[in-house]
Coordinates of C-alpha atoms in Angstrom, one line a residue:
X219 CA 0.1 -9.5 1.2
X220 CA -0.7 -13.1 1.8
X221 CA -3.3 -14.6 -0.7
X222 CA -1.9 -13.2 -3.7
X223 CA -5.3 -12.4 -5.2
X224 CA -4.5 -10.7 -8.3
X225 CA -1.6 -13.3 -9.1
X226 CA -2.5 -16.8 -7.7
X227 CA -2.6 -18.7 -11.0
X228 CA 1.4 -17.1 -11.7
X229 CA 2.4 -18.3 -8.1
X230 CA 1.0 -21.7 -8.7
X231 CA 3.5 -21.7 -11.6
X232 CA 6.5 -19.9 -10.3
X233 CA 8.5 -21.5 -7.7
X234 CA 8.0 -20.6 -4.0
X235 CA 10.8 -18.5 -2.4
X236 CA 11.8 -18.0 1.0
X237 CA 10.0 -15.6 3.5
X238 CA 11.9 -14.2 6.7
X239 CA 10.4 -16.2 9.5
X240 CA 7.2 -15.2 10.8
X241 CA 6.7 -14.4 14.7
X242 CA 6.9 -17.4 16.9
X243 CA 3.0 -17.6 17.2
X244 CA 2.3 -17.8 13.6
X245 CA 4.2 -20.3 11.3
X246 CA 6.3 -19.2 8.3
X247 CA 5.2 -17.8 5.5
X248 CA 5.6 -18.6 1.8
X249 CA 4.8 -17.4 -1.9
X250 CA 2.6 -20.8 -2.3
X251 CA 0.1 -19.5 0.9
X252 CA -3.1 -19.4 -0.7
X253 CA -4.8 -18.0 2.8
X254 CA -6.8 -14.9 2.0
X255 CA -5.4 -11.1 3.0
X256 CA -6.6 -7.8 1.9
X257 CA -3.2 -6.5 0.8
X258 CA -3.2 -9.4 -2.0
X259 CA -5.4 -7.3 -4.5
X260 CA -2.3 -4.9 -4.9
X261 CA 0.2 -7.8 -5.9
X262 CA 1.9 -7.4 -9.0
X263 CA 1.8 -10.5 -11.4
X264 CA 5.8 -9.9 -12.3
X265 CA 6.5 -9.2 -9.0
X266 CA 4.8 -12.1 -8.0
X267 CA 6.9 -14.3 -10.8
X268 CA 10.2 -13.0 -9.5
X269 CA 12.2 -14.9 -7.1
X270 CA 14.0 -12.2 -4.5
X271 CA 17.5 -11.8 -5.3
X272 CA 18.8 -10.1 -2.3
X273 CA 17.8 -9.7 1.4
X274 CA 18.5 -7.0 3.9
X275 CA 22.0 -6.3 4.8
X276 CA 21.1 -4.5 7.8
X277 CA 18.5 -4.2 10.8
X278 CA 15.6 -1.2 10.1
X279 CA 15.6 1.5 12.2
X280 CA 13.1 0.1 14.7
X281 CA 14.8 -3.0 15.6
X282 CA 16.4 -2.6 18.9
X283 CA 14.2 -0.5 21.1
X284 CA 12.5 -0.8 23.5
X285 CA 8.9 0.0 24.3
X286 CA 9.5 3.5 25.8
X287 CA 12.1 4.1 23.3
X288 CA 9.3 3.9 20.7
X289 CA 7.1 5.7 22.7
X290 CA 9.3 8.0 23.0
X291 CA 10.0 8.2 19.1
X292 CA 6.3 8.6 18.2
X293 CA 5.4 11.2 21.0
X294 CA 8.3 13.6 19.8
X295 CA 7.4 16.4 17.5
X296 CA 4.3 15.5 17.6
X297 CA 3.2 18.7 16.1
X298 CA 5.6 19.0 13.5
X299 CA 4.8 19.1 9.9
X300 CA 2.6 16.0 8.7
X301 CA 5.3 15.6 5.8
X302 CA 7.6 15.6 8.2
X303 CA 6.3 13.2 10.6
X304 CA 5.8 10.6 7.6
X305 CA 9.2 10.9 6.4
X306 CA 10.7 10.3 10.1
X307 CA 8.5 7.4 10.6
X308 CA 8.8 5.9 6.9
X309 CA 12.6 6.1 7.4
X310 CA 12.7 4.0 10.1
X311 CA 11.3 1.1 7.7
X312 CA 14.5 0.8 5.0
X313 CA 15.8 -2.4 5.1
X314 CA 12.2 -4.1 6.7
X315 CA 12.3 -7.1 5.1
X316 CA 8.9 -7.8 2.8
X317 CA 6.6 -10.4 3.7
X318 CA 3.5 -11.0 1.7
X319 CA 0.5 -9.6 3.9
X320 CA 2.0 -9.7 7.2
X321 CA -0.8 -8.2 8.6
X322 CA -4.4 -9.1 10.0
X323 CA -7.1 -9.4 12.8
X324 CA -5.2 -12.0 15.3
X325 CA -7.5 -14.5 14.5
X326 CA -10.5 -15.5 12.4
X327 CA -9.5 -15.9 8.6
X328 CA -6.7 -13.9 8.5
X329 CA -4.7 -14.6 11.7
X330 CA -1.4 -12.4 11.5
X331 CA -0.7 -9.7 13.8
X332 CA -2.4 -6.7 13.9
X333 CA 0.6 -4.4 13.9
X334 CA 4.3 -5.2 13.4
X335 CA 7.4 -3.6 12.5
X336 CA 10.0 -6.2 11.6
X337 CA 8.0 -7.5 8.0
X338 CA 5.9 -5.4 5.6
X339 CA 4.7 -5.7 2.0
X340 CA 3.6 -2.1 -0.3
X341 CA 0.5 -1.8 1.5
X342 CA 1.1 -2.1 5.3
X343 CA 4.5 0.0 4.7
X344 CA 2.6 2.7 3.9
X345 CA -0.2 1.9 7.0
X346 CA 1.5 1.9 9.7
X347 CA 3.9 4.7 8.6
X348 CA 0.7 6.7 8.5
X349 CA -0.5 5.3 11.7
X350 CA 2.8 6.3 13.2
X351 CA 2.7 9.8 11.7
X352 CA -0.5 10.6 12.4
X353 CA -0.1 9.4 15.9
X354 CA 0.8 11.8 19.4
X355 CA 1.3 8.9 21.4
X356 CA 1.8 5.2 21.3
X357 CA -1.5 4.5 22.4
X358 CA -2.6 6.4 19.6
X359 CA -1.4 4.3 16.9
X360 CA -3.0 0.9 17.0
X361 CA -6.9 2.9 16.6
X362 CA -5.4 4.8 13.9
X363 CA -4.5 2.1 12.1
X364 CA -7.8 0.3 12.6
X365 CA -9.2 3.5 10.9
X366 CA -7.2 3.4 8.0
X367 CA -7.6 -0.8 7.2
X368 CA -11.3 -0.9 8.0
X369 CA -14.2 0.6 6.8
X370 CA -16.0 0.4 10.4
X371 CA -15.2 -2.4 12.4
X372 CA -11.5 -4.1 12.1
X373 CA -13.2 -7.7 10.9
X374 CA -12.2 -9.2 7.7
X375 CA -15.1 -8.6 5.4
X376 CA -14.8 -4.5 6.8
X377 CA -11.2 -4.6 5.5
X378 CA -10.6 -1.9 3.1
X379 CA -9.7 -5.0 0.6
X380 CA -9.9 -3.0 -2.6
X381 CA -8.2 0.0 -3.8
X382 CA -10.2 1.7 -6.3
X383 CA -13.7 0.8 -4.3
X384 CA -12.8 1.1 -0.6
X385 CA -9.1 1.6 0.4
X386 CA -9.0 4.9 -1.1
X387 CA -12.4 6.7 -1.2
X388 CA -12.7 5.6 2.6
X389 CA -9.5 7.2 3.6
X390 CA -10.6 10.1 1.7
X391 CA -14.3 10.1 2.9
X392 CA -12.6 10.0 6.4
X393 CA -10.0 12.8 6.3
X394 CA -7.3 11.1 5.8
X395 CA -6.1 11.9 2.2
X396 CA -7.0 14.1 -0.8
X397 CA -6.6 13.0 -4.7
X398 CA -4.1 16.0 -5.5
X399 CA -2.8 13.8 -9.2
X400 CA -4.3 17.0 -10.9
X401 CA -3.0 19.6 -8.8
X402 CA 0.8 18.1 -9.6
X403 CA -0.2 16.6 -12.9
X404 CA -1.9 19.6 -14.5
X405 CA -3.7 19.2 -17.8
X406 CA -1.5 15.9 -18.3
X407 CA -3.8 14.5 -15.8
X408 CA -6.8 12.3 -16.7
X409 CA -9.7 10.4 -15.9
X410 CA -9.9 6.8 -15.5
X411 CA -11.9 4.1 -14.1
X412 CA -11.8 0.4 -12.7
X413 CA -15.6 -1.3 -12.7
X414 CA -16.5 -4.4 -10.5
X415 CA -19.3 -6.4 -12.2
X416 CA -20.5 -10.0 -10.6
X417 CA -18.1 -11.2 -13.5
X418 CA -15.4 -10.0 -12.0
X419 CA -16.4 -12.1 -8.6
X420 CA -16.0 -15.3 -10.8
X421 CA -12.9 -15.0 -11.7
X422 CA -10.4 -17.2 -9.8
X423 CA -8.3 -14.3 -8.0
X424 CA -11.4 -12.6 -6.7
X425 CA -13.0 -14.8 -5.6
X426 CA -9.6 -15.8 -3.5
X427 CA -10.4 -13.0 -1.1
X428 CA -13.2 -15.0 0.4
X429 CA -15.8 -12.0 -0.1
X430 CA -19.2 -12.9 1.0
X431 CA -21.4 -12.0 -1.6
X432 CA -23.2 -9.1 0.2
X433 CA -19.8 -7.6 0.8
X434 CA -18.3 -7.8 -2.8
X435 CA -18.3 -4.2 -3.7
X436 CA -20.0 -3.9 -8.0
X437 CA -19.9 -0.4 -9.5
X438 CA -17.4 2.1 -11.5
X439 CA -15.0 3.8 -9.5
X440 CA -12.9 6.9 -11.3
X441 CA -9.6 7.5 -10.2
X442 CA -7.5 10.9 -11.3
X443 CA -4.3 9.9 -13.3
X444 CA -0.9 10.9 -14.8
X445 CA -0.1 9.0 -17.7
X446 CA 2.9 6.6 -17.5
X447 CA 5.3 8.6 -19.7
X448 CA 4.3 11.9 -18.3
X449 CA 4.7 11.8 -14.7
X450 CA 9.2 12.3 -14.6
X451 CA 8.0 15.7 -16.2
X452 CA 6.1 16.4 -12.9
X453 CA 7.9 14.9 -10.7
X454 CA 9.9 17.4 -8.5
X455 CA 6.5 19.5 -8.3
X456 CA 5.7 16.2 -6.2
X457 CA 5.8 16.9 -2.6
X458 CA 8.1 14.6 0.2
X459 CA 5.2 12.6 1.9
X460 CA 3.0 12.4 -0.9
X461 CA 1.5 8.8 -1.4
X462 CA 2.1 7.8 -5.3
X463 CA -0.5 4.8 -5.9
X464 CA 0.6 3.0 -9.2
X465 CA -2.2 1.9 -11.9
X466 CA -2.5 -0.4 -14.5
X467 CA -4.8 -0.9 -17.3
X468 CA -8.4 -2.4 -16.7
X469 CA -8.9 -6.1 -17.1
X470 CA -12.6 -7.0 -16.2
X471 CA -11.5 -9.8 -14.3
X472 CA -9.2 -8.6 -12.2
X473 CA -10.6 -6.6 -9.4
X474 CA -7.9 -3.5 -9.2
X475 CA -5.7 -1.8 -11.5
X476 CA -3.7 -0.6 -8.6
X477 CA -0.8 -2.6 -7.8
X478 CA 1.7 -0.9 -5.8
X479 CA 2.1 2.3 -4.0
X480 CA 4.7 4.2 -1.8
X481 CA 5.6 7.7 -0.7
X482 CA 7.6 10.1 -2.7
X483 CA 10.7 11.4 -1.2
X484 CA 12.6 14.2 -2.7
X485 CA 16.7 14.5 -1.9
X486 CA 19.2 16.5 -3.6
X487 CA 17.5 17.7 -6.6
X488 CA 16.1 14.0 -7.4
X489 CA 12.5 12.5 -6.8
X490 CA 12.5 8.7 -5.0
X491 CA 10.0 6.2 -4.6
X492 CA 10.0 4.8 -0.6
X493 CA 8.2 1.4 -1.1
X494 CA 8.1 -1.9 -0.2
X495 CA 9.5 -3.6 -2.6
X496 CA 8.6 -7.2 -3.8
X497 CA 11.5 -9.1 -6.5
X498 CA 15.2 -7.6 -6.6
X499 CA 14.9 -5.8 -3.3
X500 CA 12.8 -7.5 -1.0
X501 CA 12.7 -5.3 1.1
X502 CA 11.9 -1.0 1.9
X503 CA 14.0 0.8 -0.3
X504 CA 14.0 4.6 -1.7
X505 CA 14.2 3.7 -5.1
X506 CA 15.0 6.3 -7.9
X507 CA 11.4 7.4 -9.4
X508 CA 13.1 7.6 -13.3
X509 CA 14.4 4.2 -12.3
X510 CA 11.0 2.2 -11.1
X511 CA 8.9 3.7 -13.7
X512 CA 11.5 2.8 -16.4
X513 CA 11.1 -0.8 -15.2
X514 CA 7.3 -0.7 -15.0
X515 CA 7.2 0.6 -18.4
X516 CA 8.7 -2.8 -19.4
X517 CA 5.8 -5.2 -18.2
X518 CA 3.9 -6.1 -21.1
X519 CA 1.1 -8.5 -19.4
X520 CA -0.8 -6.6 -17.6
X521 CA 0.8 -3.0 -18.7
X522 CA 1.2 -0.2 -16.1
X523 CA -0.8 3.0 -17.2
X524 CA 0.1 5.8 -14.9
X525 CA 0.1 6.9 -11.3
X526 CA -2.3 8.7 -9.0
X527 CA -1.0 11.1 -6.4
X528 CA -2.4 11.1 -2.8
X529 CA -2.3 14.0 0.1
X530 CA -1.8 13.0 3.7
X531 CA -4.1 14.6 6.2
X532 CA -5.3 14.9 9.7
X533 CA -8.9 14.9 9.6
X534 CA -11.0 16.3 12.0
X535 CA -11.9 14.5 14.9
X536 CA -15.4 13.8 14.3
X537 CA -14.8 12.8 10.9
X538 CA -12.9 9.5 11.0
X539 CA -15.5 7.4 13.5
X540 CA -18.3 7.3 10.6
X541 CA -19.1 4.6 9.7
X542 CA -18.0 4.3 6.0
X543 CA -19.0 1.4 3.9
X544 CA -18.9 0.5 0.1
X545 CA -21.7 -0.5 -1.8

């Protein structure tokens, strides 16, 4: 996430720290960059304050092979278990090192690269592992992924900028997920909103994103959720694969309440958060859920409310070329 939308006034305070290098045809990226990206809106204001304190130690499990190598990697089992598939492919991502919206269309405003494997942030983490999962071949994955970031056509202004308004329901209009927080969260699970107003669009950090006006999305948007304090008395019900989006609570000016998300892993008889991690880590990690919502329930800015849970599907064929677009 490049822009830092949600926390551009904190980075103009906090001192800038050092970004693994960029690829050679785009120039190195720092906390200060005020160019805009999509993945911004998901920044976390005390991640964003934190200087990293540690870098990876050792290569991810993609560095190293060749092309038909990770052809080869994607086309095998390619009709295994979707769980299954995202697990593999997420693995492969520990240690990635985490660049601030590494991601974009190649050109135009947001000139990154439109795929990569050696830098993520939260949100392309979770992209391409689904692109990669979802995928039966190589050639699959880069149209995949263009599916998943755009509401129709990969431009900027059809990014799926915001969470709550069109990452989310355009996924799920699509296929591609399912709000299951209330089958997992059961009666602890509630209803919640975010609204967009053309206040919100005034604010500094929207209006970073560099939205033209008939493409800022204004409305209520309801989200499922399981309260902060309730969701370690759920959390082995929680499926391996299963997309955990964190929220916080609603500020009119800011235009998300979700700022992170990751995949839930579950190993010997404890429940992990896979995630790009911005701050102490730096990098992909699988994080100890008790442990990252402990520490979440410690920011008292901008406080941290709950989570929403998130199925992982293959839609139907016919399903994911509409055109889907937010109001």
């Amino acid at each position: 996430m490049k822009a830092a939308v949600l926390a551009a006034a904190l980075l103009s305070q906090a001192p800038s720290a050092p970004k693994p290098p960029s690829p050679a045809s785009q120039p190195p990226v720092t906390e200060g960059d005020a160019r805009p990206g999509a993945e911004a809106v998901l920044e976390s204001p005390a991640a964003s304050a934190q200087a990293a304190t540690s870098t990876p130690t050792h290569p991810n499990g993609w560095v190293g092979l060749s092309a038909e190598q990770r052809a080869a990697l994607v086309a095998e089992s390619a009709d295994a278990p979707l769980p299954d598939r995202l697990l593999r492919m997420s693995e492969r991502f520990i240690n990635t090192p985490y660049v601030l919206s590494p991601l974009g269309e190649g050109g135009g405003v947001d000139p990154d690269p439109t795929f990569r494997l050696d830098a993520v942030d939260c949100l392309t983490f979770v992209e391409q592992s689904l692109a990669l999962g979802l995928a039966r071949s190589e050639a699959d994955v880069g149209p995949l992924l263009d599916t998943l970031r755009y509401a129709s056509t990969p431009s900027y202004e059809d990014r799926n900028h915001l969470m709550e308004a069109q990452w989310l329901p355009n996924n799920i209009r699509k296929g591609f997920l399912a709000d299951v927080t209330r089958r997992y969260g059961g009666e602890d699970a509630v209803p919640v909103t975010k609204t967009l107003t053309p206040l919100t669009w005034q604010s500094r950090s929207s209006a970073a994103l560099g939205l033209p006006k008939e493409r800022r999305p204004v409305g209520t948007y309801t989200l499922n959720m399981l309260p902060l304090e309730r969701v370690m008395a759920h959390a082995r019900a929680i499926p391996s694969g299963t997309i955990l989006v964190v929220l916080r609570e609603d500020l009119p000016l800011k235009a998300t309440r979700v700022t992170h998300l990751g995949f839930v892993v579950q190993r010997k008889k404890r429940t992990f958060l896979r995630h790009a991690s911005r701050g102490g880590y730096n990098r992909v990690v699988d994080e100890d859920l008790e442990t990252f919502l402990a520490r979440n329930a410690r920011y008292a800015k901008w406080k941290v409310t709950g989570v929403s849970l998130f199925e992982v599907r293959r839609p139907d064929s016919d399903s994911t070329g509409a055109v889907v677009r937010s109001p």
